Tab-separated table of C-alpha atoms and ligand atoms in Angstrom:
chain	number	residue	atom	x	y	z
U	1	UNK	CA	4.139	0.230	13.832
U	2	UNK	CA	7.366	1.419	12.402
U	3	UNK	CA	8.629	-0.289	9.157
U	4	UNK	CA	12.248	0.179	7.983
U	5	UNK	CA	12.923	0.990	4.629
U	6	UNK	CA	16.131	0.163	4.860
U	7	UNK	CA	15.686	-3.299	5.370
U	8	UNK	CA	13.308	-3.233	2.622
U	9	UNK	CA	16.128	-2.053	0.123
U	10	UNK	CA	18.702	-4.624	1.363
U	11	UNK	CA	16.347	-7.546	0.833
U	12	UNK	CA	15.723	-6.203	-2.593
U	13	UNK	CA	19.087	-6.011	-2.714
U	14	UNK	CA	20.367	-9.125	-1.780
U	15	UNK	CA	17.510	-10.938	-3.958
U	16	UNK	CA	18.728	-9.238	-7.051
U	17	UNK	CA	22.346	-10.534	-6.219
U	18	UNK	CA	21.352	-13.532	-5.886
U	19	UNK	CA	19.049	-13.963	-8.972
U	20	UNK	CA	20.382	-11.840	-11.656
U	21	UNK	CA	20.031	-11.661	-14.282
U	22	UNK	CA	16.688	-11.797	-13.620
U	23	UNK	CA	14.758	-9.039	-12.357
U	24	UNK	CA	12.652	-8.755	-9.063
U	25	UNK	CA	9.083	-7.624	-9.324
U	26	UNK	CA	8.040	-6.324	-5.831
U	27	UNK	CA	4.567	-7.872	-4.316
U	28	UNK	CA	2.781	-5.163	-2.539
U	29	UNK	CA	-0.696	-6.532	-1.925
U	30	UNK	CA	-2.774	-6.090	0.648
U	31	UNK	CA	-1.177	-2.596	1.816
U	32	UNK	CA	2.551	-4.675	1.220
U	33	UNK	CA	1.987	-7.151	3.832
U	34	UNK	CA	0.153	-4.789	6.254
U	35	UNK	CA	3.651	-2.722	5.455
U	36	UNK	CA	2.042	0.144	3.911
U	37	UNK	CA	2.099	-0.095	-0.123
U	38	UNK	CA	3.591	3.107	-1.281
U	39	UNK	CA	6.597	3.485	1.049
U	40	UNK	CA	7.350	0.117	0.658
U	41	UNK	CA	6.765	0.358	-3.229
U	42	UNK	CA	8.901	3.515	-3.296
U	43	UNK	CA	11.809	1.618	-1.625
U	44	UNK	CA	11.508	-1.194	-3.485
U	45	UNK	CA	12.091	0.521	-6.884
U	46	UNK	CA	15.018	2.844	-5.690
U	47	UNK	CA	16.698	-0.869	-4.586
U	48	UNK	CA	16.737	-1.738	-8.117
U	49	UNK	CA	13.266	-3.572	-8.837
U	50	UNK	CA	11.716	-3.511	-11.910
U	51	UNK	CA	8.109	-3.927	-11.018
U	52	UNK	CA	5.115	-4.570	-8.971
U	53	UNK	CA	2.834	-6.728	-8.805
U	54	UNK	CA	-0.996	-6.186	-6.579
U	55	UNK	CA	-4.028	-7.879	-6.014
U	56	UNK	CA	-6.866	-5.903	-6.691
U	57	UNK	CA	-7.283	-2.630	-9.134
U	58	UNK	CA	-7.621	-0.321	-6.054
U	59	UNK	CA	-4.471	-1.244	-5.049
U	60	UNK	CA	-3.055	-0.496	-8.554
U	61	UNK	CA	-4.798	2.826	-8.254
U	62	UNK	CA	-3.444	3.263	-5.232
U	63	UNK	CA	0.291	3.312	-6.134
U	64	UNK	CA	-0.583	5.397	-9.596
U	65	UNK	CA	-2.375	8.234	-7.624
U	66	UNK	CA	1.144	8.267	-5.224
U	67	UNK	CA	2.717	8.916	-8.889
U	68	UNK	CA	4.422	5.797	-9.055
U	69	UNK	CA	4.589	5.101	-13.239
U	70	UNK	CA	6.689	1.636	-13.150
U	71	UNK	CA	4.637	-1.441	-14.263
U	72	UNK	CA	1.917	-2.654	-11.973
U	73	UNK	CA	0.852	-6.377	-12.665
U	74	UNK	CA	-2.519	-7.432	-11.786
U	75	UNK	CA	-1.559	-10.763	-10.021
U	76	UNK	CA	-4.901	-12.825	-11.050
U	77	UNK	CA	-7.619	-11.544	-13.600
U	78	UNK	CA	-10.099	-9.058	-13.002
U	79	UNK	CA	-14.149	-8.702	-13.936
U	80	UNK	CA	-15.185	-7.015	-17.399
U	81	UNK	CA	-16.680	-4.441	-14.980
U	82	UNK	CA	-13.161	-2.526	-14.203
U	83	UNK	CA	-11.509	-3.070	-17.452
U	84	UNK	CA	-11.886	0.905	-18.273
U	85	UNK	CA	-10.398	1.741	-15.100
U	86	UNK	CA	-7.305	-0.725	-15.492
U	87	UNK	CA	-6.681	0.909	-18.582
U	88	UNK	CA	-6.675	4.360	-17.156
U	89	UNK	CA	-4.720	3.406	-14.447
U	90	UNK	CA	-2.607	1.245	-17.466
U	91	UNK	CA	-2.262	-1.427	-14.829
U	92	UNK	CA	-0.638	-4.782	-16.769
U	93	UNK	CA	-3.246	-6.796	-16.030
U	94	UNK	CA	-3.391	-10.998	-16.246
U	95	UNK	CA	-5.179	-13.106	-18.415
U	96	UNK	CA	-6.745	-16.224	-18.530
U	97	UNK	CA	-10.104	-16.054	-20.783
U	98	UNK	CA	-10.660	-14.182	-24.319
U	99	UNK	CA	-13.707	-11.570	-22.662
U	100	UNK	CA	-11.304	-10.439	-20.218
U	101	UNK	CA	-9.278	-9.559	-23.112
U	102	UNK	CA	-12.417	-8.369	-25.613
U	103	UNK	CA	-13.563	-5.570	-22.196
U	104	UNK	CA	-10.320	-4.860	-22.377
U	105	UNK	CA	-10.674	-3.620	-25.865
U	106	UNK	CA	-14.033	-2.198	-25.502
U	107	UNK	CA	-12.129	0.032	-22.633
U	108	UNK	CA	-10.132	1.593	-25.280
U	109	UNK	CA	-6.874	-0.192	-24.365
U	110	UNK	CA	-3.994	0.972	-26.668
U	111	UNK	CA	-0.608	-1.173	-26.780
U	112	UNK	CA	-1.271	-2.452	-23.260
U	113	UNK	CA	1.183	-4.577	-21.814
U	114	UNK	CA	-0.736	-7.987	-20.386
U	115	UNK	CA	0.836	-10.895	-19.227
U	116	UNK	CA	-0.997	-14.141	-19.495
U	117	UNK	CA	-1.280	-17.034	-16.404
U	118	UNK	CA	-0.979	-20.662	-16.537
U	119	UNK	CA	-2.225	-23.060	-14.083
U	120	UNK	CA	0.797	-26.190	-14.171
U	121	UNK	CA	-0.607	-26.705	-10.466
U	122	UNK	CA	-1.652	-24.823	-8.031
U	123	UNK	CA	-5.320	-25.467	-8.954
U	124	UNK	CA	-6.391	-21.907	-8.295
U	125	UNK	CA	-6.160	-19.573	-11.172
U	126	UNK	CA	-4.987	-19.411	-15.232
U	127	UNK	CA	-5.376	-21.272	-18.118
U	128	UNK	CA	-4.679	-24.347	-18.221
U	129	UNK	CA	-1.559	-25.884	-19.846
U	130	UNK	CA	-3.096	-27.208	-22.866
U	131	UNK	CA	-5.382	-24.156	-23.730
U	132	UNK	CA	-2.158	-21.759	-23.591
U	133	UNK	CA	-1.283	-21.446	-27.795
U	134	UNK	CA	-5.173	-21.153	-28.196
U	135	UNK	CA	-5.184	-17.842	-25.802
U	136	UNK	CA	-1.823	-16.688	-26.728
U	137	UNK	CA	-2.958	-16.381	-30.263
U	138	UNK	CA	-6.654	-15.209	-29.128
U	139	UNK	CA	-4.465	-12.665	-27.435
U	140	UNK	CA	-2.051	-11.725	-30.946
U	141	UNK	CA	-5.567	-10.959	-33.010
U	142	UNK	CA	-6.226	-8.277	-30.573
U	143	UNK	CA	-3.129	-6.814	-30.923
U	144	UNK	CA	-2.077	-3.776	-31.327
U	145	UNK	CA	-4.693	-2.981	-28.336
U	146	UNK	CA	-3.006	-5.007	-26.329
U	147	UNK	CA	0.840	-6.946	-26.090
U	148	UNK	CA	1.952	-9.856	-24.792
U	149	UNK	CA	4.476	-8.745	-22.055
U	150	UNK	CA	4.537	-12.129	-19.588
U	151	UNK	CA	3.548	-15.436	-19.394
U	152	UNK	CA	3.653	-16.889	-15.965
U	153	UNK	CA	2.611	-19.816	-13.460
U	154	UNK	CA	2.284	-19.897	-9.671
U	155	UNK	CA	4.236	-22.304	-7.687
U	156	UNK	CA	2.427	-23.966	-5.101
U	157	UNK	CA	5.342	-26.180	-2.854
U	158	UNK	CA	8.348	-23.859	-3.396
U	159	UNK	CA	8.592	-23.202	0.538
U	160	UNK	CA	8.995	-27.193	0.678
U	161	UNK	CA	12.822	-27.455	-0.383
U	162	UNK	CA	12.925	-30.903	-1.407
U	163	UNK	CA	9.298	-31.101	-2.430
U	164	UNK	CA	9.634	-32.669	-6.219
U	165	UNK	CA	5.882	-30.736	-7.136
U	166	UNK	CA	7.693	-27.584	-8.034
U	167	UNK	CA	10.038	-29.035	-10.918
U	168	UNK	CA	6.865	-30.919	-11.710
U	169	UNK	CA	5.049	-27.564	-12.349
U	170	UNK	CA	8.057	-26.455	-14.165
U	171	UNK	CA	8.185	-29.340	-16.359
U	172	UNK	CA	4.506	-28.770	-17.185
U	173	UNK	CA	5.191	-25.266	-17.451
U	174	UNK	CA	8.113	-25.484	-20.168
U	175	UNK	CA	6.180	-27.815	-22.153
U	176	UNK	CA	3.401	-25.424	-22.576
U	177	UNK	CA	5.921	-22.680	-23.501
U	178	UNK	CA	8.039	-24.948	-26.133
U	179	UNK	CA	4.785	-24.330	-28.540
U	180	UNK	CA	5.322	-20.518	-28.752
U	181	UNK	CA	7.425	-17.995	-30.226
U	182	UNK	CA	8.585	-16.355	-26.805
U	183	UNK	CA	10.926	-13.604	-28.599
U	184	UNK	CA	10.580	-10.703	-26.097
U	185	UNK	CA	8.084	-12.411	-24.146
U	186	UNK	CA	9.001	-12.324	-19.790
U	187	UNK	CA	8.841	-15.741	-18.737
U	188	UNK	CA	8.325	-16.175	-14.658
U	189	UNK	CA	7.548	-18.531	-12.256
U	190	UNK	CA	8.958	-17.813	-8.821
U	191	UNK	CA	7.579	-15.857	-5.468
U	192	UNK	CA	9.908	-15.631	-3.097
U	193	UNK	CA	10.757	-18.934	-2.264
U	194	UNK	CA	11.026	-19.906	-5.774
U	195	UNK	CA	13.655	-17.225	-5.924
U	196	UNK	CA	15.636	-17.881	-3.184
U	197	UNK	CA	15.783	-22.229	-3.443
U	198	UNK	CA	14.810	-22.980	-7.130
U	199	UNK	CA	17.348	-21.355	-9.355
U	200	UNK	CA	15.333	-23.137	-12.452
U	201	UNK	CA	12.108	-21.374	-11.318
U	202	UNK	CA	14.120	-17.660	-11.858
U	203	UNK	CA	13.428	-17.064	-15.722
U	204	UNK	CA	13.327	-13.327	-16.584
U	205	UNK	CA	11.527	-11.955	-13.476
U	206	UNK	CA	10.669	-12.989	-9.857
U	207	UNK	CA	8.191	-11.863	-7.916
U	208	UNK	CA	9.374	-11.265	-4.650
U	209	UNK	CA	6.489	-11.072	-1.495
U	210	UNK	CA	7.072	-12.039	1.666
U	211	UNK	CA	11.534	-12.437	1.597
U	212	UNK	CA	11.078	-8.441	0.510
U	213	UNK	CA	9.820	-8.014	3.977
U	214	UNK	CA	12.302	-10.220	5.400
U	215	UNK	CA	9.848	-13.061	6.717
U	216	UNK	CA	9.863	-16.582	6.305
U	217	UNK	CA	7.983	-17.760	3.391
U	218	UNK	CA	7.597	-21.274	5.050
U	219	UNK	CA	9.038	-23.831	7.854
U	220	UNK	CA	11.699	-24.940	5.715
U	221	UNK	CA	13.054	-21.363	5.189
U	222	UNK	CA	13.970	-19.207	8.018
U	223	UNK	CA	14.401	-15.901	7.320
U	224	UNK	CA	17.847	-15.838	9.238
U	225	UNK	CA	18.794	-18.556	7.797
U	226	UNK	CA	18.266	-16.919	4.230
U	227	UNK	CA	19.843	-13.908	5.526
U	228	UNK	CA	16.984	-11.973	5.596
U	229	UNK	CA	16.136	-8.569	7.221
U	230	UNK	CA	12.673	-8.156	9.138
U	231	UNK	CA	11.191	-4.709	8.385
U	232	UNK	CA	8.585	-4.418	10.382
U	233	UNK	CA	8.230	-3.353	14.120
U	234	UNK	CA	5.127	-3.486	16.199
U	235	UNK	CA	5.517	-1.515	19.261
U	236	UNK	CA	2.930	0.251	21.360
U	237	UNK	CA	3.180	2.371	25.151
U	238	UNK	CA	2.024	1.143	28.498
U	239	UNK	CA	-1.411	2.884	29.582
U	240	UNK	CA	-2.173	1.511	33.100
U	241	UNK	CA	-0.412	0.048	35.545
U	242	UNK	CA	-1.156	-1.327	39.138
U	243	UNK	CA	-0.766	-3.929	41.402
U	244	UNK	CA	-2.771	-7.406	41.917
U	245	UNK	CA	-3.595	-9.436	44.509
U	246	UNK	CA	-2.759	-13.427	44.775
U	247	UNK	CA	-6.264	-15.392	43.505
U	248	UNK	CA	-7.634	-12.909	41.847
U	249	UNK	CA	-8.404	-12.976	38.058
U	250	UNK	CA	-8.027	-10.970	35.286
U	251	UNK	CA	-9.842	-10.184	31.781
U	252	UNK	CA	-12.883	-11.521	30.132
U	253	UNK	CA	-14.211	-14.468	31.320
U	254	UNK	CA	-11.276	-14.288	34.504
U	255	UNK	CA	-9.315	-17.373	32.750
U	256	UNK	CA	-6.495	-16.387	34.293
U	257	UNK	CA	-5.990	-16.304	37.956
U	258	UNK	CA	-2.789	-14.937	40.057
U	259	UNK	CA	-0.849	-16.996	41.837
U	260	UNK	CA	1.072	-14.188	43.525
U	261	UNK	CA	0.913	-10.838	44.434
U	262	UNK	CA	2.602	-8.986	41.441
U	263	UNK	CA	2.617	-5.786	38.616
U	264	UNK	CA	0.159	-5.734	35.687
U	265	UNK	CA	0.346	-3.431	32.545
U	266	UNK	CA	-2.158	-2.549	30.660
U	267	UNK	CA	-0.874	-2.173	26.796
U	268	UNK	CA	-3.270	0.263	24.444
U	269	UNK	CA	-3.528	-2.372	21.598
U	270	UNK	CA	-5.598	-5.773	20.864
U	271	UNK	CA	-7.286	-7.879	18.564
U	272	UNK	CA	-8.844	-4.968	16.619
U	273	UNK	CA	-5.403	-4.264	15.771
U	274	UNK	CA	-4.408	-7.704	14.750
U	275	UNK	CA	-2.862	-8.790	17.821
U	276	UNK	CA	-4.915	-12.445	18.096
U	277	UNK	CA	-7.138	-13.070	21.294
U	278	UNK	CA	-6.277	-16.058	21.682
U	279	UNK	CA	-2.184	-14.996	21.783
U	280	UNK	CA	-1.786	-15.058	25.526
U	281	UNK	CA	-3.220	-17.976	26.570
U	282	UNK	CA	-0.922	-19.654	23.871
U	283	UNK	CA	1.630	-18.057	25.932
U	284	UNK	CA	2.167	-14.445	23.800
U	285	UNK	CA	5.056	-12.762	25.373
U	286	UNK	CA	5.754	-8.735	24.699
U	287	UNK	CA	9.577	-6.797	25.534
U	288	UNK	CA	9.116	-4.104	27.816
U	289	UNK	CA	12.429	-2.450	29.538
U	290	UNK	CA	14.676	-4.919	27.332
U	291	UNK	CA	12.267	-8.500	28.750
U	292	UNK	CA	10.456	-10.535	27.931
U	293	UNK	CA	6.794	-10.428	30.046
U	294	UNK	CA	3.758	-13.035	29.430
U	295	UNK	CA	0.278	-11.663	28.114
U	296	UNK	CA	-1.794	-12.375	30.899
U	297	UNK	CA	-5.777	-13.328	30.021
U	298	UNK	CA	-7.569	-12.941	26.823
U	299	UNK	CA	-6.820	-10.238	24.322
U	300	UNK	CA	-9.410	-7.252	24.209
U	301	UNK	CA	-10.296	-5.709	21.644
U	302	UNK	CA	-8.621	-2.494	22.291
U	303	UNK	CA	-6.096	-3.484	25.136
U	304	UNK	CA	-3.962	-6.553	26.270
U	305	UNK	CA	-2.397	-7.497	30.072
U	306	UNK	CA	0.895	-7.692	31.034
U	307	UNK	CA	2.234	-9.639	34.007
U	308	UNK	CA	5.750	-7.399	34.906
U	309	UNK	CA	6.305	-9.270	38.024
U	310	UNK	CA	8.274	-6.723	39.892
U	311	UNK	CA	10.102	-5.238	37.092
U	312	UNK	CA	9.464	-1.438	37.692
U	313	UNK	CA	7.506	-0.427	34.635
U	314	UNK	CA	6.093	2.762	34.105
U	315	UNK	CA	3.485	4.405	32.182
U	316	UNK	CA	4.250	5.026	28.705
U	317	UNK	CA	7.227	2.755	28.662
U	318	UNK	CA	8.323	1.422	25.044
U	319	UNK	CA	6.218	-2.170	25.089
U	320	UNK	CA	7.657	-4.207	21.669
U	321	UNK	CA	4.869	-7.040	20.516
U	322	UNK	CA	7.169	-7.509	17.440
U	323	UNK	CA	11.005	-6.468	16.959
U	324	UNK	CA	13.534	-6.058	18.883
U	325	UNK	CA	14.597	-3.699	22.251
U	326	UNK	CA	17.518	-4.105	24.150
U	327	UNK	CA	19.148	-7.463	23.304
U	328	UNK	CA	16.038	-9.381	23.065
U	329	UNK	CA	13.778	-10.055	19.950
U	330	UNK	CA	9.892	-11.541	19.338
U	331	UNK	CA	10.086	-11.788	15.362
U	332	UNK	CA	6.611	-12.741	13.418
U	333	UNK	CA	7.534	-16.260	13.401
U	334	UNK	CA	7.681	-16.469	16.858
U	335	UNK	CA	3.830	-15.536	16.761
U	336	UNK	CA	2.996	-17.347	13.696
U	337	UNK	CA	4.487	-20.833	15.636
U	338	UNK	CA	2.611	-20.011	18.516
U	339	UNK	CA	-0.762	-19.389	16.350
U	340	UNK	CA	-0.026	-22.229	14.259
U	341	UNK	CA	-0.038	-20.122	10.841
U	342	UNK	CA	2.232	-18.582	8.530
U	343	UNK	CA	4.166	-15.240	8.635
U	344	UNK	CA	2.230	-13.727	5.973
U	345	UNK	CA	-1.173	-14.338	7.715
U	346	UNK	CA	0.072	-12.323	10.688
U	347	UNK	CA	1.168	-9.431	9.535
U	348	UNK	CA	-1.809	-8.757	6.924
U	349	UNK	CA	-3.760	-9.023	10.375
U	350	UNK	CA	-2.162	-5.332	11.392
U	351	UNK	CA	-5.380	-3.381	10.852
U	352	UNK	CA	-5.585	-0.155	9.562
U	353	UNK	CA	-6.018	1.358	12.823
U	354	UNK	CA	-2.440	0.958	13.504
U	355	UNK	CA	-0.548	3.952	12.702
U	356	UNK	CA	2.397	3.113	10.190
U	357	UNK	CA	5.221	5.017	10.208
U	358	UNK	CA	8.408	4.541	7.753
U	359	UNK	CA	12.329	5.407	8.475
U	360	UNK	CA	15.498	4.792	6.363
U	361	UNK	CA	13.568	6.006	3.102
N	401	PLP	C1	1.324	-13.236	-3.515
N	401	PLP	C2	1.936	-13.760	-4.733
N	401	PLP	C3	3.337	-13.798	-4.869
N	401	PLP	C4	4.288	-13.472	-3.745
N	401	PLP	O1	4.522	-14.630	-2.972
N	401	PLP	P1	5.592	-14.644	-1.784
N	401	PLP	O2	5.553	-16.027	-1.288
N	401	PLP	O3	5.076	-13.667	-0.770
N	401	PLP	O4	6.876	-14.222	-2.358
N	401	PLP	C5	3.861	-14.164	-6.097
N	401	PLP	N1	3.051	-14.522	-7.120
N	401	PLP	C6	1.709	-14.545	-7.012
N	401	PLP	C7	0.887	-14.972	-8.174
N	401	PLP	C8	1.107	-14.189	-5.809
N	401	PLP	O5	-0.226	-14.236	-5.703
């Protein structure tokens, strides 16, 4: 898999154009996408964000050991059990509950930076609207240990353009905030879509996931259409190839059969790697020489079919799952049509037994 940085950097880019004066915190969860976090972190910064935001404190400790020192926000709250290492890691973690904040204390936290979540909606984490003075001054008695930095919600229908839910949430949202003195205090609300279709969802920061990697963050949104850059290519070598004969069957379970004579390749890669078994018989296609070939029975775990025809392939040809090669293209949402899922889900299925390799950084 080769991800360009490049691309990275211009969808930062173009985001901060198009939002300023608000910043753009980069989401680099789950290894940035299946990206790989610290290239893609690295890039992100040079390109002018501000921040990032992870999942889980190993991913936090993840871009600190790399040497990375912006802000890392903790996207949901974490247990009491790993509040001494998100203070050593100073990770700006989110709260929702007043013993989050007290371990966070007990850890020995000194002027940390926390930013507090509200749930106007999505149903899945933060306080809720009505409890938000309570914990924001919960959260001022333990000061100086720790700061109010954020406050923040989640939106949950931003990808659905005309979907009236997200100035609902922002309604609820603004309502909450009216109570509080917010002098210094980073207000945010938007993820990518947010960013890019709901200027009143851009406050002081967005956090930018899935449009940093130049993927569609839902049906309503192409990424071409937002004039987005994909930065990911999945690309592996042919391994075998040989001829088969018409009526004969290929794979687990022979589901396919031949009707004709033709060329089969035999691609190193499968569903151990994240390409989905059930792919080609949904009609997964791959580019090899500059075409487009059909997957041809089920997925294997370590190795996929080709049908070639009579195109003359070769072992160790280039074979492109994902990305372009000579004129013709197979982005994620091609895939993530076929699969009946969503761009994000597909590439966070690239294990970790695909090499990653980064250019343009
Ligand atoms: C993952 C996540 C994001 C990023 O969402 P995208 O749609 O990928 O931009 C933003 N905010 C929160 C709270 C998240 O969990």
């Amino acid at each position: 898999m080769v991800v360009d940085l490049e691309a990275i950097a211009e969808n930062v880019a173009l985001t901060l154009e198009r939002v300023a004066p608000a910043q753009v915190w980069a989401v680099v969860k789950a290894g940035a996408y299946g990206h790989g976090d610290v290239a893609v972190a690295a890039a992100a910064l040079t390109a002018g964000a501000s921040g990032l935001c992870v999942a889980t404190v190993e991913e936090g400790e993840r871009i600190r050991s790399a040497g990375i020192d912006a802000p890392v926000l903790l996207l949901s709250q974490q247990s009491p059990r790993v509040a001494e290492r998100i203070v050593a890691a100073r990770l700006t973690p989110t709260l929702y509950a007043v013993d989050a904040m007290d371990a966070l204390v007990s850890a020995g936290a000194k002027d940390l930076p926390v930013h507090v979540k509200v749930d106007t909606g999505m149903q899945r984490v933060g306080v809720r609207p009505d409890g938000l003075s309570q914990l924001v001054a919960a959260l001022t008695e333990r000061s100086p240990a720790l700061r109010l930095e954020g406050i923040y919600t989640h939106l949950a229908v931003a990808d659905r353009i005309d979907d009236p839910g997200t100035n609902e949430q922002l309604e609820r949202f603004e309502t909450a905030l009216a109570e509080l003195d917010l002098d210094g205090v980073l207000i945010h609300a938007a993820n990518s879509a947010g960013a890019l279709v709901h200027p009143g969802s851009r406050r002081d920061l967005v956090r930018l996931g899935i449009a940093m990697y130049g993927l569609s963050p839902g049906d309503d949104l192409t990424a071409e259409k937002l004039g987005l850059r994909p930065a990911l290519t999945l690309r592996a070598r042919v391994g075998h190839v040989k001829r088969v004969e018409a009526g004969s069957s290929i794979s687990y379970g022979w589901r396919h059969t031949f009707d004709r004579a033709t060329t089969v390749a035999t691609v190193p890669i499968g569903y151990a790697d994240g390409v989905p078994r059930r792919l080609s018989s949904l009609g997964g296609e791959v580019l090899i020489g500059g075409r487009r070939h059909r997957m041809v029975g089920v997925v294997t775990m370590d190795q996929l079919m080709v049908d070639v025809g009579d195109a003359p392939v070769a072992v160790d040809d280039e074979v492109v799952l994902i990305g372009s090669q000579g004129g013709e293209r197979i982005g994620v949402a091609e895939w993530s049509a076929m699969l009946g899922t969503i761009d994000y889900e597909v590439v966070c299925g690239i294990s970790a037994r695909v090499p990653r390799r980064s250019i343009g950084g």
